[in-house]
Short mmCIF file of C-alpha atoms in Angstrom, two decimals:
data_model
loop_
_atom_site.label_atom_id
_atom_site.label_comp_id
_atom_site.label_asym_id
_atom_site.label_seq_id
_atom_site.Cartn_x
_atom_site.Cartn_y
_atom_site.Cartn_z
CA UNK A 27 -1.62 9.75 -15.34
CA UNK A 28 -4.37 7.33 -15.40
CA UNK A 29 -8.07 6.93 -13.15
CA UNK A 30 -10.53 3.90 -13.46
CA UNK A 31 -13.00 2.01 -11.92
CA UNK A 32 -11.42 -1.58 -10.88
CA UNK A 33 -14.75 -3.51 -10.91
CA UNK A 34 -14.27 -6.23 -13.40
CA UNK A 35 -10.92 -6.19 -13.74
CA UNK A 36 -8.10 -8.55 -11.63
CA UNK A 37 -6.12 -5.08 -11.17
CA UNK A 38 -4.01 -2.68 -12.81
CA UNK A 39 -1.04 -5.08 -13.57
CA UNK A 40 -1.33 -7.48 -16.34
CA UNK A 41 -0.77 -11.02 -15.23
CA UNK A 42 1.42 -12.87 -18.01
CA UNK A 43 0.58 -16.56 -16.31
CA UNK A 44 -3.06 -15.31 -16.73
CA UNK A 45 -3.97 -14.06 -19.53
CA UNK A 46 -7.59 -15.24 -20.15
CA UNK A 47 -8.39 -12.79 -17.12
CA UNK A 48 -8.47 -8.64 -17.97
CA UNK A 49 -6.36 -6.02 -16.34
CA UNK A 50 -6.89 -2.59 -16.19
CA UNK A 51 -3.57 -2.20 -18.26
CA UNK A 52 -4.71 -4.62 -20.61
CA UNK A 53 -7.65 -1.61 -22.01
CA UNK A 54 -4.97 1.06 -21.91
CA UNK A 55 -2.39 -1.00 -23.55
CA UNK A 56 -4.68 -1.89 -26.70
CA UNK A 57 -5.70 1.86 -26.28
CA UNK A 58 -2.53 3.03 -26.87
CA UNK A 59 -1.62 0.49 -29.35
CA UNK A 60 -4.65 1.54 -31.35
CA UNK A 61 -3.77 5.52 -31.14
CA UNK A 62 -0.34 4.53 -32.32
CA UNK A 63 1.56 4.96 -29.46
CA UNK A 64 3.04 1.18 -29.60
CA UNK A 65 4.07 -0.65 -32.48
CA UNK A 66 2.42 -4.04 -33.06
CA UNK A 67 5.63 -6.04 -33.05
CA UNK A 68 5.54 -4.68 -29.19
CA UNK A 69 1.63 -5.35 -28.79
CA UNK A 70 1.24 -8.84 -27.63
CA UNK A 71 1.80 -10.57 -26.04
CA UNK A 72 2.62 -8.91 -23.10
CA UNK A 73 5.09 -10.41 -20.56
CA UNK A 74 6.50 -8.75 -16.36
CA UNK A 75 10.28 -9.55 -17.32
CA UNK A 76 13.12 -7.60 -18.78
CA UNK A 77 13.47 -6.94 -22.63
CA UNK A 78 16.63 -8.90 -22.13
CA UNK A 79 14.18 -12.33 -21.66
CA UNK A 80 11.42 -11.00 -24.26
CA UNK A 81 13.24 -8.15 -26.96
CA UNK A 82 9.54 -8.13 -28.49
CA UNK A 83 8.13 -6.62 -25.43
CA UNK A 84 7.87 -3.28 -23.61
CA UNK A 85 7.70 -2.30 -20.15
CA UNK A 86 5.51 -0.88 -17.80
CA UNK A 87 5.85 0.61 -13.69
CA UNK A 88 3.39 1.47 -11.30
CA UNK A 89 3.40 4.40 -9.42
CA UNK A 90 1.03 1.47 -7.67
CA UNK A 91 -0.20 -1.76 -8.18
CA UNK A 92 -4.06 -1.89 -7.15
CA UNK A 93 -5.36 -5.34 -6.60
CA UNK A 94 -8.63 -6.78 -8.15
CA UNK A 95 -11.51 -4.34 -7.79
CA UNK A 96 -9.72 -1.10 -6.21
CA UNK A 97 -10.13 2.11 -8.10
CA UNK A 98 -8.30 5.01 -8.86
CA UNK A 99 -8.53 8.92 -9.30
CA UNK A 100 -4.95 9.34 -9.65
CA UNK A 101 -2.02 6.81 -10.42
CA UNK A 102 0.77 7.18 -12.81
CA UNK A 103 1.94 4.25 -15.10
CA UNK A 104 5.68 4.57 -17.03
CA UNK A 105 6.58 2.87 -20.10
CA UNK A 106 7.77 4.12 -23.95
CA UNK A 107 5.83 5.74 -26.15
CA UNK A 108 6.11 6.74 -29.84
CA UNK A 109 4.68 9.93 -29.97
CA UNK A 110 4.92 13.58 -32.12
CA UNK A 111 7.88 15.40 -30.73
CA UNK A 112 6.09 18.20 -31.95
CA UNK A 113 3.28 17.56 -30.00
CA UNK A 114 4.91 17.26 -26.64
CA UNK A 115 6.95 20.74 -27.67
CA UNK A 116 3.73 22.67 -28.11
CA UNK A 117 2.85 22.01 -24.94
CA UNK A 118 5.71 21.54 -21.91
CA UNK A 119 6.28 18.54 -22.60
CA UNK A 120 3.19 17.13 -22.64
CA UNK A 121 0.82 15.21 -24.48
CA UNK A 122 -1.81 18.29 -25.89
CA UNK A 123 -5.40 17.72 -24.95
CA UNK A 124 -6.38 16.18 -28.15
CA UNK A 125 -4.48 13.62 -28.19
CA UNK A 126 -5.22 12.52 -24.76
CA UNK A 127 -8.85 12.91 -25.86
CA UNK A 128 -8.41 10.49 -28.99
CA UNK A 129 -6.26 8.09 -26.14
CA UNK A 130 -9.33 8.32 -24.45
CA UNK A 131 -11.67 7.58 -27.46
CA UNK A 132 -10.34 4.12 -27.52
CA UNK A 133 -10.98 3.32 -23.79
CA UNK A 134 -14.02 2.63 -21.71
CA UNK A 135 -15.68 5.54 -19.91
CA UNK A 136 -14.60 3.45 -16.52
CA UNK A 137 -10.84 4.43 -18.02
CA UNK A 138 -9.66 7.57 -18.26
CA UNK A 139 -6.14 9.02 -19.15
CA UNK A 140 -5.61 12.36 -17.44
CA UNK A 141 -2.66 13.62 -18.68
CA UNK A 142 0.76 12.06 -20.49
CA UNK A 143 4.42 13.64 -19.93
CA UNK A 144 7.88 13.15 -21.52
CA UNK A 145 10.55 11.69 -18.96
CA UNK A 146 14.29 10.51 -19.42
CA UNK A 147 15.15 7.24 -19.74
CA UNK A 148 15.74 6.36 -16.16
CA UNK A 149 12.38 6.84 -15.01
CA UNK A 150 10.73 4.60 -12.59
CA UNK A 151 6.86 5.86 -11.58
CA UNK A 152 6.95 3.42 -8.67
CA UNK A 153 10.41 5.09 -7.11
CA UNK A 154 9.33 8.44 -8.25
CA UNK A 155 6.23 8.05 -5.75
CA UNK A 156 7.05 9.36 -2.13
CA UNK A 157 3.66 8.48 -0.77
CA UNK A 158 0.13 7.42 -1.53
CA UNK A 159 -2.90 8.59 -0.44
CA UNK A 160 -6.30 6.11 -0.55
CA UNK A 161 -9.78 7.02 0.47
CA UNK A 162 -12.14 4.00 1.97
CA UNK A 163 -15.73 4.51 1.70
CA UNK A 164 -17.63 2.75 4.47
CA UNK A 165 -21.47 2.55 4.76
CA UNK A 166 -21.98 3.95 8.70
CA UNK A 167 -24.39 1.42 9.08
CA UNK A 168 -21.70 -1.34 9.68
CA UNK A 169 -20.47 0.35 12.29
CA UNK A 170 -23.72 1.69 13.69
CA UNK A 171 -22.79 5.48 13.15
CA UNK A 172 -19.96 5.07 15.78
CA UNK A 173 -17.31 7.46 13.63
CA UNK A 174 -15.74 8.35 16.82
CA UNK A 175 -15.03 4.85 18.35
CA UNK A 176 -13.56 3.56 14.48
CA UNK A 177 -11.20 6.97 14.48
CA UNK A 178 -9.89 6.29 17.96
CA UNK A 179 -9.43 2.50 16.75
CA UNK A 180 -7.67 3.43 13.54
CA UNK A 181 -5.38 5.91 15.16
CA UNK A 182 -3.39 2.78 16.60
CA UNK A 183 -2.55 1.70 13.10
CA UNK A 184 -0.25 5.35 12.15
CA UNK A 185 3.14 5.15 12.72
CA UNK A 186 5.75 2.76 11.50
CA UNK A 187 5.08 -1.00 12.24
CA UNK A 188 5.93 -4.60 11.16
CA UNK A 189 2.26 -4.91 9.92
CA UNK A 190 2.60 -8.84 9.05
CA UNK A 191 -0.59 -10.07 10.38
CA UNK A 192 -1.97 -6.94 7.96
CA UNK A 193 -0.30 -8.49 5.11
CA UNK A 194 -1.37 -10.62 2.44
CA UNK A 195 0.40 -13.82 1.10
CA UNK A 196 3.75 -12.57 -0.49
CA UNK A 197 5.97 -14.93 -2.07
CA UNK A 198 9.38 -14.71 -0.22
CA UNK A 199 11.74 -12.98 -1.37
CA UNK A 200 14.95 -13.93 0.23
CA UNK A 201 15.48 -16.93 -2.31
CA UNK A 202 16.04 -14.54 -4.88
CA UNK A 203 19.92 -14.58 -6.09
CA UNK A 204 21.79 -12.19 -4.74
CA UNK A 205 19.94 -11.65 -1.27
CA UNK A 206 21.68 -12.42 2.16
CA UNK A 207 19.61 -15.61 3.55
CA UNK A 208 18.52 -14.63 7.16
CA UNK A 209 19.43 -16.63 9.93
CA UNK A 210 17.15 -18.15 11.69
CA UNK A 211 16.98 -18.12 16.07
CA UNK A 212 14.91 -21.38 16.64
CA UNK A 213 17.91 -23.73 15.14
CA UNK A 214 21.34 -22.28 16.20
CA UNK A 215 22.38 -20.16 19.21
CA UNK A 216 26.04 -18.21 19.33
CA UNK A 217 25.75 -17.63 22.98
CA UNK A 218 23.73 -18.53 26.26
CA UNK A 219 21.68 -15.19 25.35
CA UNK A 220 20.42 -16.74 22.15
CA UNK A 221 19.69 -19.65 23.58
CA UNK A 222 17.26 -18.44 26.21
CA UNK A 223 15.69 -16.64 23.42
CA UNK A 224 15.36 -20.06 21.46
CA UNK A 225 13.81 -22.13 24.83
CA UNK A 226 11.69 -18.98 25.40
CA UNK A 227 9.96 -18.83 21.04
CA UNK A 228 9.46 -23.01 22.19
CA UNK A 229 7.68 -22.58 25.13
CA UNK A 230 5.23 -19.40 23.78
CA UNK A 231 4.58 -21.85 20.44
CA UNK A 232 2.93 -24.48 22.42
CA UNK A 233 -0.66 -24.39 22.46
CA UNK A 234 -2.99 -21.99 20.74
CA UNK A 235 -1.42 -18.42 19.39
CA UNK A 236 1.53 -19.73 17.04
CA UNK A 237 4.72 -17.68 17.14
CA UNK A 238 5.86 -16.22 13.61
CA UNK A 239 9.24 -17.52 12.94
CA UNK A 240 11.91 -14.98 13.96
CA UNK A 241 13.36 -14.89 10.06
CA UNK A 242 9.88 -13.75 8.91
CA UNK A 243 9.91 -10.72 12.06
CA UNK A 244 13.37 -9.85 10.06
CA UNK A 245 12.21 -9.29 6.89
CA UNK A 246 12.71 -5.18 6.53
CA UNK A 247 9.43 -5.38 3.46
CA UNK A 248 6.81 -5.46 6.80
CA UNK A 249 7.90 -2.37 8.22
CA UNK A 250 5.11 0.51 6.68
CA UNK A 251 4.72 3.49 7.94
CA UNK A 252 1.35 5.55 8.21
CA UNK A 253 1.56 9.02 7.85
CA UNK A 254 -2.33 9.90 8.97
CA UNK A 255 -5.40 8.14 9.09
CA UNK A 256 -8.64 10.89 8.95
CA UNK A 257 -12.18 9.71 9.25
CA UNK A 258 -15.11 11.66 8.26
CA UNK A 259 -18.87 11.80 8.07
CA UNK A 260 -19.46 11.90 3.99
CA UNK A 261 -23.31 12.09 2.34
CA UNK A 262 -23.64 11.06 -1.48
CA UNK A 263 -26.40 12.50 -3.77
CA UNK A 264 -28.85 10.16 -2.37
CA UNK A 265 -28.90 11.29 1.11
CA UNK A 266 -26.96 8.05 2.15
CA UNK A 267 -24.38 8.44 5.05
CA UNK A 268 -21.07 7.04 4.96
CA UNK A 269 -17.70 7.04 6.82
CA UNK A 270 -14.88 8.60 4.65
CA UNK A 271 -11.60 7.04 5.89
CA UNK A 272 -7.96 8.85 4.24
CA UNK A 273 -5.12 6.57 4.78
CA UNK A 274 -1.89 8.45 4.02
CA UNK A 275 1.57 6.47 3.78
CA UNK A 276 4.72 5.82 2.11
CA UNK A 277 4.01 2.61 0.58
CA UNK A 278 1.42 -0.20 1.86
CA UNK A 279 2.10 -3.95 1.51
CA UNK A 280 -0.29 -6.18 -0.07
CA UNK A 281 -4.23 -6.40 1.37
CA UNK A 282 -2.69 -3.73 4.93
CA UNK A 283 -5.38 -1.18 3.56
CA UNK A 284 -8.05 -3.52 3.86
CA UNK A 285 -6.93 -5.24 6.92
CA UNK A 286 -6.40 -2.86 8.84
CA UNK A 287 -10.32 -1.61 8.05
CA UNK A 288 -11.71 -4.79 8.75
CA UNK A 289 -10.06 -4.74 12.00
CA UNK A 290 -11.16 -1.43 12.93
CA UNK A 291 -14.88 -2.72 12.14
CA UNK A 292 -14.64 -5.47 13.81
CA UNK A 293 -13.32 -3.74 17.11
CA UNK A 294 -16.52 -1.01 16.31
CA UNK A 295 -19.19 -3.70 16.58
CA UNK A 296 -17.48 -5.40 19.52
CA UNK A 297 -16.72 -8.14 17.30
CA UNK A 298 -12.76 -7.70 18.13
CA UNK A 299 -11.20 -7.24 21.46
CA UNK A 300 -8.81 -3.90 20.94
CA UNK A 301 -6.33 -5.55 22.54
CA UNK A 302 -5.71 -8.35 20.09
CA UNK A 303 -4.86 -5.33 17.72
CA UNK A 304 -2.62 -3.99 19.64
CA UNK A 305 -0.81 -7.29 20.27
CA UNK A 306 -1.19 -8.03 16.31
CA UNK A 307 0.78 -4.96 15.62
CA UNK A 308 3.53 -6.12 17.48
CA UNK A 309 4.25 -9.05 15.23
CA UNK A 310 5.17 -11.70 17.52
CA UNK A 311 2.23 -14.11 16.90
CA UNK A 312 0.05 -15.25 13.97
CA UNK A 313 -3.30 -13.54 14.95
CA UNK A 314 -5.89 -13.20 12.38
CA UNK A 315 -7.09 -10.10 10.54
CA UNK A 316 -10.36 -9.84 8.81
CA UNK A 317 -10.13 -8.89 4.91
CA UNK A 318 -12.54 -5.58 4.15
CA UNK A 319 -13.84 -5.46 0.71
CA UNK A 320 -11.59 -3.62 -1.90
CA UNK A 321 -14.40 -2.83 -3.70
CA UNK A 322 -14.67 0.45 -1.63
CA UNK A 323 -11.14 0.97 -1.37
CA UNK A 324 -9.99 3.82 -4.16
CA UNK A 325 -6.39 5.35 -4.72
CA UNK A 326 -6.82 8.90 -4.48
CA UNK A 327 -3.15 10.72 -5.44
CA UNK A 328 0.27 9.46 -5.65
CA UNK A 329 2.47 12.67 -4.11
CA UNK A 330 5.86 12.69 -5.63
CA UNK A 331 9.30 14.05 -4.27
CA UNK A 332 9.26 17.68 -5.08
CA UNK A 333 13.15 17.81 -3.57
CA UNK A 334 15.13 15.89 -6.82
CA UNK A 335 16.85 18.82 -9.12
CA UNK A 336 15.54 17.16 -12.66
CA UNK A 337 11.87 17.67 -10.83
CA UNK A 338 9.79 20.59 -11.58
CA UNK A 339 8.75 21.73 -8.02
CA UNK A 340 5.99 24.00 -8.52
CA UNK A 341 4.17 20.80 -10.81
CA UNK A 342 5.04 18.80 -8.04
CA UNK A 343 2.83 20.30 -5.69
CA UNK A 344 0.25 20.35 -7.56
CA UNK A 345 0.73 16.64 -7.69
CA UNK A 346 2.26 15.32 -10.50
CA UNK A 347 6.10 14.76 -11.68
CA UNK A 348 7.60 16.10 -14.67
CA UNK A 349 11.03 15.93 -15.57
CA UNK A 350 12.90 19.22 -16.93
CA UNK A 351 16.13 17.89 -18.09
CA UNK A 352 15.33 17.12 -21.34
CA UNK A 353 13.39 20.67 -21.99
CA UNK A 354 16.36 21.97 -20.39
CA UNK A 355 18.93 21.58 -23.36
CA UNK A 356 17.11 23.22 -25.90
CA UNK A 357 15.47 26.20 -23.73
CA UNK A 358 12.06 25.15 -24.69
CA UNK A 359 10.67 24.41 -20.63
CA UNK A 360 7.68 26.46 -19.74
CA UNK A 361 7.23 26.40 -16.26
CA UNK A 362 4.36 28.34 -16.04
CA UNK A 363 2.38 26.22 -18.63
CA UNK A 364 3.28 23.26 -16.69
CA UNK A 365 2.11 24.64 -13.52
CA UNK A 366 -1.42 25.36 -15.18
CA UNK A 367 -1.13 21.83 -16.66
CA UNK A 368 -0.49 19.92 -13.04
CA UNK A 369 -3.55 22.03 -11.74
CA UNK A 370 -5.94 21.25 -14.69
CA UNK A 371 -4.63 17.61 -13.96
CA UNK A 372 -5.42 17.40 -10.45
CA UNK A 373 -8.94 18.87 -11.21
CA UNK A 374 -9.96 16.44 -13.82
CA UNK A 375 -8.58 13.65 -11.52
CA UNK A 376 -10.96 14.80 -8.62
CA UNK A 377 -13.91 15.36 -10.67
CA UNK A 378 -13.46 11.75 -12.06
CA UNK A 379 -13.51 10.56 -8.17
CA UNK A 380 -16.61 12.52 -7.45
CA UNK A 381 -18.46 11.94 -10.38
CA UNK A 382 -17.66 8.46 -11.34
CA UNK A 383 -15.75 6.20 -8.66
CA UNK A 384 -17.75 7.68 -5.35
CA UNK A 385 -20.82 7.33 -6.96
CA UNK A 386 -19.92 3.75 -8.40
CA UNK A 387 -18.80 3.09 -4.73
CA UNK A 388 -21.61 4.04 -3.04
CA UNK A 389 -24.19 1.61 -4.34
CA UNK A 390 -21.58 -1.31 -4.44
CA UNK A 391 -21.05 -0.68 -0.82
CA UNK A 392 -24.56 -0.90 0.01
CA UNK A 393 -25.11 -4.48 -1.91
CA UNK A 394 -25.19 -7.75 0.91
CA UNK A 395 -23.13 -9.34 -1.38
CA UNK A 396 -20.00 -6.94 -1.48
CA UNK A 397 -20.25 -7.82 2.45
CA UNK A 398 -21.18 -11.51 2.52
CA UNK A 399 -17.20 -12.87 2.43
CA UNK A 400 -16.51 -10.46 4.72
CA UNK A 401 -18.91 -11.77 7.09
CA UNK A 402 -18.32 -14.79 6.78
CA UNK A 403 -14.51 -13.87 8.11
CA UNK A 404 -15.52 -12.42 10.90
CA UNK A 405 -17.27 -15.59 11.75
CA UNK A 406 -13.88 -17.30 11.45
CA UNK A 407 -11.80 -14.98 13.01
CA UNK A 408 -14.70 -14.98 16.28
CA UNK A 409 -13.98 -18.39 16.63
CA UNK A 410 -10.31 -18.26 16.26
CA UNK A 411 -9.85 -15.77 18.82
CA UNK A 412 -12.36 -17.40 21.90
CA UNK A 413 -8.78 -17.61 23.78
CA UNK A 414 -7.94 -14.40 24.05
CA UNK A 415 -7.00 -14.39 27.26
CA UNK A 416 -4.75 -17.15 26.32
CA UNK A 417 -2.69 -14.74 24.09
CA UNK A 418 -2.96 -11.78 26.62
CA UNK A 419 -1.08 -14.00 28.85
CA UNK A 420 1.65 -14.77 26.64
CA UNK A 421 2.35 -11.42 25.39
CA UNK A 422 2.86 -10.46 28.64
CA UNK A 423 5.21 -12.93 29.04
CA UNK A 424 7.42 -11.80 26.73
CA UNK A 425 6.78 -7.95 27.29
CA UNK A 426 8.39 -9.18 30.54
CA UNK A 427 11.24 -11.07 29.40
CA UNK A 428 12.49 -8.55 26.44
CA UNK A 429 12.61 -6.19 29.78
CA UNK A 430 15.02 -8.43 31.79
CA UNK A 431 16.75 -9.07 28.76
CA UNK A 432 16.94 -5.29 28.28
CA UNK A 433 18.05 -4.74 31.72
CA UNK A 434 20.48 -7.50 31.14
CA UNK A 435 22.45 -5.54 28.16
CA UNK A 436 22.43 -2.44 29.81
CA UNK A 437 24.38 -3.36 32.52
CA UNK A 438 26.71 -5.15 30.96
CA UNK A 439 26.99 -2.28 28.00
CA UNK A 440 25.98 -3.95 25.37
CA UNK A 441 23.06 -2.27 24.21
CA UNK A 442 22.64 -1.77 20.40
CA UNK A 443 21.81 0.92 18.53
CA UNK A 444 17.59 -0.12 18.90
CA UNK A 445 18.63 -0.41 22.36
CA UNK A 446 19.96 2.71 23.12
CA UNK A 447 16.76 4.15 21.21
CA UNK A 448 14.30 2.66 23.74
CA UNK A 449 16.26 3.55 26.66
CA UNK A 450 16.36 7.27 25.75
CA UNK A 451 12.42 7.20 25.28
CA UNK A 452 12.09 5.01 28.77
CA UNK A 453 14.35 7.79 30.42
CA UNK A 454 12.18 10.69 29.03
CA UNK A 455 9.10 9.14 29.77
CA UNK A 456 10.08 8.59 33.39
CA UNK A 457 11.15 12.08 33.48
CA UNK A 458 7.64 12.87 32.28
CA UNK A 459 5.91 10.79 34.72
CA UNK A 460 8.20 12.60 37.49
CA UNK A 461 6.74 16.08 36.55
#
């Protein structure tokens, strides 16, 4: 269980094509190295494949992968270890406080190790992780104190949704061997239905406001779902004001965080019309999204799943994962101690947010040049979206066809399973509407 301040570095994850640039695994990998935790023939170089590709090589997972200059309180990184048996016995399974303190004797005071844990083989910190939590620190002087107008704004963002215009440049995955290659609607057409669709995507692409390809709409890895979004007044030492936002979700795709808070900014200073969000969100044309800085953007927990048998629950509430199976066997598991352990953990991880990353925060958030690029993008996106009404016009378009369409299926029976979802909420909407 790691925290650290991402200035400086390109992220958590080492980069093997680039390894002139630093990663935040890069300290704690020659920390552990140096505490004797990984043997050299292991050390370097470092490499994101399977030991089957490099046998010299260990492996590491993310509970999650923070991108270049996002910090974290709380994150969990899996890999092997040599370590005193002994060591981990003394204390349930875990790593005793000295020798997390000599860990930490080898890292920079922006790097901290919190705690370390024995697991079985099959662990996987980034499947382990139910949800993650991340805090946003925003100066309320870039929205002009309005906290109430950027909740209300943000609000449209929880729930599931294809968030693709919220997402980053991913490399596609669907080349990969092994995955089913998605058919595309704009070339081929099984039946007069399809092909109305097909003449339909042509005529919306023409002009400004491109359509996004149907196959891309497909792809399940845009579908995120929000649990909460809080916003709330926060002061640091200095008296300065600033807009606490708490995104809470099961996973987020690359750069959503920060799109999804330049938006909401954006729409704040009247810089965005609402209603482009609202038709970005549902994914049927490119629209651009400002990028917020990450520099304000911290991971604050990763909350596991408490409900697995091997898990201890009580630890897991308290926010961190151990695994009892092994302990099991030999009758040596201390649930108690471990309790007390995931509850000093949680502590230290919150008093390293407080006292080292907020503070941090704070005065990079107030620097011009943490904002410039993102000025400069809302520039761009002011001029890419002087047609609004343009796009307005053709959602509604389609928000009109998808309901003949809709009516179409129904009365011939043929409605789907998504189908038959919609109509119930239609039917108990009107029967709202009615009372």
């Amino acid at each position: 269980v790691v925290g650290y301040i991402g200035t400086g570095y390109i992220g958590l994850q080492m980069q093997a094509d680039d390894r002139e640039s630093l990663a935040v695994a890069d300290e704690l990998e020659t920390a552990l190295y140096r505490w004797g935790g990984i043997k050299q023939v292991n050390y370097r170089p470092y490499r994101r494949t399977s030991s089957q590709t490099f046998n010299y090589t260990i492996r590491w997972n993310y509970a999650s992968r923070t991108d270049k200059g996002v910090h974290a309180a709380y994150n969990i990184i899996g890999t092997k270890l040599l370590v005193n048996t002994s060591d981990l016995e003394s204390n349930a399974g875990h790593l005793s406080p000295a020798s997390i303190a000599e860990i930490n004797s080898f890292l920079p005071n922006s790097v901290r190790v919190l705690d370390a844990y024995r697991v079985t083989q099959r662990a996987n910190a980034r499947t382990w992780a139910e949800s993650r939590r991340y805090v946003y620190m925003l100066p309320l002087g870039r929205i002009g104190g309005n906290i109430d107008k950027l909740r209300d704004t943000l609000n449209l963002f929880v729930g599931t949704h294809k968030f693709i215009n919220f997402a980053g440049v991913i490399p596609k995955s669907n080349t990969r061997p092994g995955r089913r290659k998605i058919r595309s609607n704009w070339t081929e057409a099984r039946n007069e239905r399809e092909k109305e669709t097909i003449e339909m995507f042509k005529k919306l692409n023409k002009g400004d406001w491109k359509v996004i390809p149907p196959e891309k709409r497909k792809e399940s890895r845009y579908t995120r779902t929000i649990v909460s979004i809080k916003v709330q007044p926060y002061k640091d030492k200095e008296g300065r004001s600033f807009a606490l936002i708490t995104l809470h979700g099961k996973s987020f795709v690359l750069h959503q965080i920060r799109k999804i808070i330049g938006s909401a900014i954006a729409v704040v200073n009247g810089d965005l019309d609402v209603g482009v969000v609202k038709t970005a969100l549902k994914s049927l044309f490119n629209v651009y999204m400002p990028l917020a800085p990450g520099d304000m953007l911290v991971l604050d927990s990763v909350n596991p799943r408490p409900d697995e048998e091997t898990v201890s629950k009580p630890a897991a509430a308290a926010g961190i994962r151990t695994r009892i199976a092994l302990e099991k066997t030999d009758g040596r598991w201390d649930v108690e101690r471990d309790e007390e352990i995931a509850v000093e953990t949680r502590n230290r991880a919150e008093f390293f947010r407080d006292t080292v990353i907020l503070p941090h925060v704070s005065e990079l958030a107030l620097l011009n040049d943490t904002w410039r690029v993102f000025d400069d993008e809302i520039k761009d996106m002011k001029r890419r979206h002087m047609c609004y009404d343009v796009l307005r016009e053709k959602q509604e378009l389609w928000d009109e066809y998808q309901t003949r369409m809709f009516a179409l299926r129904r009365q011939a029976g043929m409605l789907s399973l998504k189908d038959k979802i919609q109509n119930d909420k239609q039917q108990r909407q009107a029967q709202i509407d009615s009372k």
